[in-house]
PDB file of C-alpha atoms in Angstrom:
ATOM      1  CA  UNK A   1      20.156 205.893 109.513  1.00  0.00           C
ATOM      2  CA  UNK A   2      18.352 208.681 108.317  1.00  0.00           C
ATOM      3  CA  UNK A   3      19.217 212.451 110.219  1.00  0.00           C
ATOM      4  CA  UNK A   4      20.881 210.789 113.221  1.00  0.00           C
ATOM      5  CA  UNK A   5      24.262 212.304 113.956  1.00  0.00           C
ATOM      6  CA  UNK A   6      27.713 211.631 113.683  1.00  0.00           C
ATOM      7  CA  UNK A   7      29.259 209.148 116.641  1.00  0.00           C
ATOM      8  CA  UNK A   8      32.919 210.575 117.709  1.00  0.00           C
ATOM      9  CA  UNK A   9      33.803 207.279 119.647  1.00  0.00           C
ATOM     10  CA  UNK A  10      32.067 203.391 119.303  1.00  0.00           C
ATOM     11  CA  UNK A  11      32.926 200.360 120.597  1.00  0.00           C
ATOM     12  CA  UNK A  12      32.283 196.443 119.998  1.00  0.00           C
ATOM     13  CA  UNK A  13      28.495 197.118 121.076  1.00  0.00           C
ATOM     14  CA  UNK A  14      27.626 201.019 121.582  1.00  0.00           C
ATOM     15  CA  UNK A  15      28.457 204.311 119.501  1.00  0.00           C
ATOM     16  CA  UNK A  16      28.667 207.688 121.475  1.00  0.00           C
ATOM     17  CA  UNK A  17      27.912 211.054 120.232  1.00  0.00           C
ATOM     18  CA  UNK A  18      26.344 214.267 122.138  1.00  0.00           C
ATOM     19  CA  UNK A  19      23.155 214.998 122.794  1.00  0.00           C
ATOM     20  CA  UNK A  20      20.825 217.116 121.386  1.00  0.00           C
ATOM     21  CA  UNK A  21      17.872 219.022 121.483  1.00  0.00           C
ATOM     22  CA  UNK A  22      15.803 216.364 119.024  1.00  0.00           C
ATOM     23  CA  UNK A  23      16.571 213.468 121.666  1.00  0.00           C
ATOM     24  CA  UNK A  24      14.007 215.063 123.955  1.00  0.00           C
ATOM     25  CA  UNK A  25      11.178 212.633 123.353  1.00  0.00           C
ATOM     26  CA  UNK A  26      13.090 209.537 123.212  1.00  0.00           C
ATOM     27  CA  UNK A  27      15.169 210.640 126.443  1.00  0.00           C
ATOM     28  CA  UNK A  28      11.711 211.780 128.212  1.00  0.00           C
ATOM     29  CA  UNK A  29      10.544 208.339 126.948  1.00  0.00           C
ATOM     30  CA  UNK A  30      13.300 206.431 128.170  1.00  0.00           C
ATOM     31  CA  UNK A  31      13.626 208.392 131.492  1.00  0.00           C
ATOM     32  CA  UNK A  32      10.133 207.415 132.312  1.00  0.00           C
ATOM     33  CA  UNK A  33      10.098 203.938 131.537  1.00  0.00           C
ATOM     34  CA  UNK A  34      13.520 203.984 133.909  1.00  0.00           C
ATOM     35  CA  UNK A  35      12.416 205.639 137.147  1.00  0.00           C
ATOM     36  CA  UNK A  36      11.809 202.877 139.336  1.00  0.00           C
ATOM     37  CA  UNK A  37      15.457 201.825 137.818  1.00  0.00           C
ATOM     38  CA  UNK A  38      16.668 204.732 138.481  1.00  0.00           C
ATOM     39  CA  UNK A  39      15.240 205.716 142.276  1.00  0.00           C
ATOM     40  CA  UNK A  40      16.637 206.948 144.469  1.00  0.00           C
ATOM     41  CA  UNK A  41      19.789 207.205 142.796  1.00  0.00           C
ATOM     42  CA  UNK A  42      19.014 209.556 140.015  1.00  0.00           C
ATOM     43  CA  UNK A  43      15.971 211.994 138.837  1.00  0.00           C
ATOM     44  CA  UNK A  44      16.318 212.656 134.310  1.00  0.00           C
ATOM     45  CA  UNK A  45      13.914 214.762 132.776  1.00  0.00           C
ATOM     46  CA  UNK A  46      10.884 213.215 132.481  1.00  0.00           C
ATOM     47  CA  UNK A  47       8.730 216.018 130.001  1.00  0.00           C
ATOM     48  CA  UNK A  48      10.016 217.994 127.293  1.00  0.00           C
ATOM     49  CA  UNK A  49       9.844 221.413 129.466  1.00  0.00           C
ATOM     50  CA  UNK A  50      12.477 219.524 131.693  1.00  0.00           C
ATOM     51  CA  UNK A  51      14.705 217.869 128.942  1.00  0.00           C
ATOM     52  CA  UNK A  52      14.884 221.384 128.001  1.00  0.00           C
ATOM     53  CA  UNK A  53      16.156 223.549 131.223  1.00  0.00           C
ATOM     54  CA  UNK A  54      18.625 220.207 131.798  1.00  0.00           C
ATOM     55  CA  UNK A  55      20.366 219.774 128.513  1.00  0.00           C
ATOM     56  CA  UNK A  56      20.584 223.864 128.412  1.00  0.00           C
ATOM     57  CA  UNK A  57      23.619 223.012 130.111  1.00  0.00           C
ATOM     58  CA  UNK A  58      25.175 220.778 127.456  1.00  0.00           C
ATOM     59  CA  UNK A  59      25.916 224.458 125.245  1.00  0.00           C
ATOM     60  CA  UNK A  60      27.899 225.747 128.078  1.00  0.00           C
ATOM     61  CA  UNK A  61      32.142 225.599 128.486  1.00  0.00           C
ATOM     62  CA  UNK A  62      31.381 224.107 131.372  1.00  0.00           C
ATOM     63  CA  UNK A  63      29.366 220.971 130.416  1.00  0.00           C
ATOM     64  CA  UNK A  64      29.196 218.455 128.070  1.00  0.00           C
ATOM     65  CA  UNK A  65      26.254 215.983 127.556  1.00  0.00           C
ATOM     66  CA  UNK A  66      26.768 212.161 126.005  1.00  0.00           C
ATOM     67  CA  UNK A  67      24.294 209.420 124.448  1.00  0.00           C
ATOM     68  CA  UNK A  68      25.292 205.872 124.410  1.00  0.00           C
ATOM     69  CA  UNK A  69      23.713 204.414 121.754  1.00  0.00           C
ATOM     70  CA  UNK A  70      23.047 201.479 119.394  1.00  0.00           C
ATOM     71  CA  UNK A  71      24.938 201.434 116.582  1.00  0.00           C
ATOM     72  CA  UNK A  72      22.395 199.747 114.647  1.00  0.00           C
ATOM     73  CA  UNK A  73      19.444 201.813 115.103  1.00  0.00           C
ATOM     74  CA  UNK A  74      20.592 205.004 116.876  1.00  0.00           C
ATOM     75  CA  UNK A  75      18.249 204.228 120.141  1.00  0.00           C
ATOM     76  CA  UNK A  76      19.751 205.789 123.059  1.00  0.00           C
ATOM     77  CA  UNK A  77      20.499 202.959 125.754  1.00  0.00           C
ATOM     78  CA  UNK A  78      22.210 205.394 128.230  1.00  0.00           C
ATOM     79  CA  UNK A  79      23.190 208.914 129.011  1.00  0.00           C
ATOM     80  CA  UNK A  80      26.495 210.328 130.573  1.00  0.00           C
ATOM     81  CA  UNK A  81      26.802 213.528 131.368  1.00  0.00           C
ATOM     82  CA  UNK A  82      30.340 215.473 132.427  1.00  0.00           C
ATOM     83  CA  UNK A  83      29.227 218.815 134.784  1.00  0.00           C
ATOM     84  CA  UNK A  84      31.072 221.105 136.524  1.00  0.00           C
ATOM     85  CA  UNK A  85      34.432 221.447 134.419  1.00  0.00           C
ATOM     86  CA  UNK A  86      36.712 223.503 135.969  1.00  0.00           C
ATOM     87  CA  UNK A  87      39.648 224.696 133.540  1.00  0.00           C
ATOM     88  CA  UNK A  88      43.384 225.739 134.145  1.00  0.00           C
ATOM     89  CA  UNK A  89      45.280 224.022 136.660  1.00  0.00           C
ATOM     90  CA  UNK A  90      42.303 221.513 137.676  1.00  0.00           C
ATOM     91  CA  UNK A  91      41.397 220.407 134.186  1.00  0.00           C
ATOM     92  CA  UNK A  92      38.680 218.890 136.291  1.00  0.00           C
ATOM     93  CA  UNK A  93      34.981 217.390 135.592  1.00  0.00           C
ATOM     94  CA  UNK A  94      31.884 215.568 137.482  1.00  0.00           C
ATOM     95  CA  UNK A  95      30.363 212.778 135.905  1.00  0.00           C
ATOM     96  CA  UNK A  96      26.593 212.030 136.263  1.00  0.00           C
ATOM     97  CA  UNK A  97      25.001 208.683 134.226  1.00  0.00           C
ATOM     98  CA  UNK A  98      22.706 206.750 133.873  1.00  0.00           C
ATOM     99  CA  UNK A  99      21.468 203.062 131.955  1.00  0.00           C
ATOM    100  CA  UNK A 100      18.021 203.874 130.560  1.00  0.00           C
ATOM    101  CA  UNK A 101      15.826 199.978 131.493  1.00  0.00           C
ATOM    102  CA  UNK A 102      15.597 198.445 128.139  1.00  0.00           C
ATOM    103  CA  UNK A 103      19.632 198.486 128.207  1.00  0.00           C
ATOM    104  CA  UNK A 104      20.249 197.866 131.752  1.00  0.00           C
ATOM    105  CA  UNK A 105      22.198 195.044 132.923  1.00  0.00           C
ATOM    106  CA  UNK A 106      23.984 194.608 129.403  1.00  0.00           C
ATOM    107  CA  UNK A 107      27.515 196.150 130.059  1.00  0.00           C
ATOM    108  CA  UNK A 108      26.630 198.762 127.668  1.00  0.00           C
ATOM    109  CA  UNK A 109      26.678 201.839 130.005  1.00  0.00           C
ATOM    110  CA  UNK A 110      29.808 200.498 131.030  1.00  0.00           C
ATOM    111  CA  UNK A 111      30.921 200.627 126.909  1.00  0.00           C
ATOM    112  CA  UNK A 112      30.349 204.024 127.073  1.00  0.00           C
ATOM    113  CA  UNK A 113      31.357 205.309 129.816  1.00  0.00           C
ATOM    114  CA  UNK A 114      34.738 204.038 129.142  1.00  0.00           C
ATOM    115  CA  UNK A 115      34.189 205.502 125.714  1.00  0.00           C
ATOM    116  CA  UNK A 116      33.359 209.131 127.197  1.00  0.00           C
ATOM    117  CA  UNK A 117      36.346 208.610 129.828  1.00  0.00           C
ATOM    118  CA  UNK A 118      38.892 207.902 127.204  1.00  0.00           C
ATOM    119  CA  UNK A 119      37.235 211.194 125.102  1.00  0.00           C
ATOM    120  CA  UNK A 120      37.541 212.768 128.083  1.00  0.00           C
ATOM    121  CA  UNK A 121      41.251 212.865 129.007  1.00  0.00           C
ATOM    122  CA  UNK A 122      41.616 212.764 124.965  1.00  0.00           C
ATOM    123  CA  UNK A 123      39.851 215.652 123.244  1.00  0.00           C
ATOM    124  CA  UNK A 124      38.613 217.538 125.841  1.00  0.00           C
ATOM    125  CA  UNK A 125      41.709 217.911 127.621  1.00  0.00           C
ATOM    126  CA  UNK A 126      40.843 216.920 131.374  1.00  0.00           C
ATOM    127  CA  UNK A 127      42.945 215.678 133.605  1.00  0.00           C
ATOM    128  CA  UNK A 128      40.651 214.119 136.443  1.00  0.00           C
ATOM    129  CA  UNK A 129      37.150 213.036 136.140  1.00  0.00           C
ATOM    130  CA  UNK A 130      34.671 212.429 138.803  1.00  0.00           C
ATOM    131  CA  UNK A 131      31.886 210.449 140.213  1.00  0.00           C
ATOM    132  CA  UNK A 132      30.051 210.948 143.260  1.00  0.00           C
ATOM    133  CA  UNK A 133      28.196 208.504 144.200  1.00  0.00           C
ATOM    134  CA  UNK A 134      25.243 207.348 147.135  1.00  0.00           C
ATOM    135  CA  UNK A 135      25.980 204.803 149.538  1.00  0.00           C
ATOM    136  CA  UNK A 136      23.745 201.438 148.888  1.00  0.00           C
ATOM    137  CA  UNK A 137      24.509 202.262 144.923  1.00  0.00           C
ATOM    138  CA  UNK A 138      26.287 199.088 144.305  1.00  0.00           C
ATOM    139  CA  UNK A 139      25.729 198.961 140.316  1.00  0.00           C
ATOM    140  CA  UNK A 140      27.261 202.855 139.967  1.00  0.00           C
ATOM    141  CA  UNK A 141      29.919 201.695 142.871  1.00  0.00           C
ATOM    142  CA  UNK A 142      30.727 198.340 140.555  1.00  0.00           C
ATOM    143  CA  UNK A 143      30.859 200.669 137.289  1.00  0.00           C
ATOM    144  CA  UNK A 144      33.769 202.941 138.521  1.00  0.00           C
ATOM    145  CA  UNK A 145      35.415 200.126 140.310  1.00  0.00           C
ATOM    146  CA  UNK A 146      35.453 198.082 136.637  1.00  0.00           C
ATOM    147  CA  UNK A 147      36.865 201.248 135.009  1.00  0.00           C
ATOM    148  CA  UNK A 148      39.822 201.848 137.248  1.00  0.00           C
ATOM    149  CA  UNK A 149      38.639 204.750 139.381  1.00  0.00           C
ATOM    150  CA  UNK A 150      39.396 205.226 143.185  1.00  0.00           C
ATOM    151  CA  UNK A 151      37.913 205.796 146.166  1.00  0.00           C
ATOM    152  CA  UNK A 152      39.048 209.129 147.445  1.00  0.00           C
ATOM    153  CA  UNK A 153      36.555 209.955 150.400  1.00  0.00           C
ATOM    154  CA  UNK A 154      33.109 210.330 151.931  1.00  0.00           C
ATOM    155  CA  UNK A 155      31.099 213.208 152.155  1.00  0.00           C
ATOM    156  CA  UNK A 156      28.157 213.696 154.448  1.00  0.00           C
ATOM    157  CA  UNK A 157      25.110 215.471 152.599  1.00  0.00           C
ATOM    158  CA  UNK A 158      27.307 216.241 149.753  1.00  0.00           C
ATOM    159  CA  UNK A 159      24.120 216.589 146.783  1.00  0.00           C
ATOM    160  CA  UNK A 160      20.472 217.421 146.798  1.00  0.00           C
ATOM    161  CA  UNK A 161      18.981 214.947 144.502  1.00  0.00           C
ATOM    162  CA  UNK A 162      15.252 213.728 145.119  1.00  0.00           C
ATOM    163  CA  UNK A 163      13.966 216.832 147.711  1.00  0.00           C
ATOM    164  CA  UNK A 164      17.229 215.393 150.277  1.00  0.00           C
ATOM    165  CA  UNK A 165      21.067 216.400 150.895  1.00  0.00           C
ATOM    166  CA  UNK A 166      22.177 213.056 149.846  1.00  0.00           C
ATOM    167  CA  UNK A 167      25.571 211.497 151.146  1.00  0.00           C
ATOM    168  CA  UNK A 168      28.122 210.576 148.475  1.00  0.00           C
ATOM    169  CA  UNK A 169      31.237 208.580 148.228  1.00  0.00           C
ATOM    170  CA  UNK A 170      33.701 210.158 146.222  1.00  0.00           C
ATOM    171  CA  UNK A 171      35.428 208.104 143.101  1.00  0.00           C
ATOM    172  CA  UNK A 172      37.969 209.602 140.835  1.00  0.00           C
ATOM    173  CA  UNK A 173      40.125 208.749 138.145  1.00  0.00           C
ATOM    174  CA  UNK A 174      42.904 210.806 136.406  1.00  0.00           C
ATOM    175  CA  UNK A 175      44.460 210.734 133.042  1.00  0.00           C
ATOM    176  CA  UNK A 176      47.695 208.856 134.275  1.00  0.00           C
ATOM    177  CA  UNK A 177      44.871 206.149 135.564  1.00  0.00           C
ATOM    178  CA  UNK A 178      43.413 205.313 132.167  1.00  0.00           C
ATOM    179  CA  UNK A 179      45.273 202.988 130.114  1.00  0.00           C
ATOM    180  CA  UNK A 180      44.081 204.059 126.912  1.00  0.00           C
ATOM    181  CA  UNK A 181      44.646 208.203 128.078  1.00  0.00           C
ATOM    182  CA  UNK A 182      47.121 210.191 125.576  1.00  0.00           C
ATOM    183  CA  UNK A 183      48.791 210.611 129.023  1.00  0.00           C
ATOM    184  CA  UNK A 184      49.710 207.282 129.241  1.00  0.00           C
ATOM    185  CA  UNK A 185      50.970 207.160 125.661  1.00  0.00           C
TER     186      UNK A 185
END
């Protein structure tokens, strides 16, 4: 695989690694094909101009930005993104993802999202991970249910995602949670 980077975590079917500014036109690509997938649950960057101001982000402290990919021939079948770390005593992070089409429906976001869990409470040093998510959502709901998070509340109008104050149930999971966390070691 010619100039594709190094994974830091794979599994039986996907390899993870972060992303990066030269995804732009497959992501854009891939986040096109996906919108009907994708609505009203989630809005990627759909130009490069876009790709751009969003993965700006991803070379923050307080960020970190994740492709799931095929092993095989790099394509990117998913992204996962971690926002909103808080430090100190929260050790604390918000997860945002999404299965680009051509992967959907495989059980390969859910690969590497336990992939990017395990990295979480692993190298980067969090404690508690996130996932808000929109009522009717059943595939997202199923996702966090399959990896062991919990349901911790509801919040009325919680995120502005597609021009609306969306309501969100609220899903966590700590480090004590995971079975494969250094915590639980």
């Amino acid at each position: 695989m010619p100039n594709r980077p190094l994974y830091f975590a794979a599994g039986p079917r996907v390899a993870v690694r972060h992303l990066l500014p030269g995804d732009a036109e497959e992501f854009t690509t891939r986040a096109r094909e996906s919108a009907a997938l994708h609505h009203p649950w989630l809005f990627l960057p759909e130009t490069a101009g876009e790709y751009g101001r969003w993965s700006a982000k991803f070379a923050t402290d307080t960020s970190e930005g994740f492709a799931v990919c095929d092993p095989v021939d790099g394509s990117i079948a998913a992204a996962i993104a971690i926002n909103n770390i808080v430090r100190g005593g929260f050790q604390c992070g918000a997860l945002g993802y999404g299965a680009f089409a051509h992967a959907a429906r495989r059980g390969l976001m859910a690969e590497g999202l336990a992939l990017v869990v395990r990295h979480a409470f692993g190298p980067l040093g969090l404690h508690r991970l996130e996932a808000n998510i929109q009522p009717g959502n059943e595939a997202s709901r199923g996702l966090v249910q399959r990896l062991g998070f919990r349901l911790e509340g509801f919040s009325p109008d919680f995120l502005h995602i597609g021009g609306a104050w969306r309501d969100h149930e609220r899903w966590a999971i700590t480090a004590e949670m995971c079975p494969q966390s250094p915590d639980r070691a």
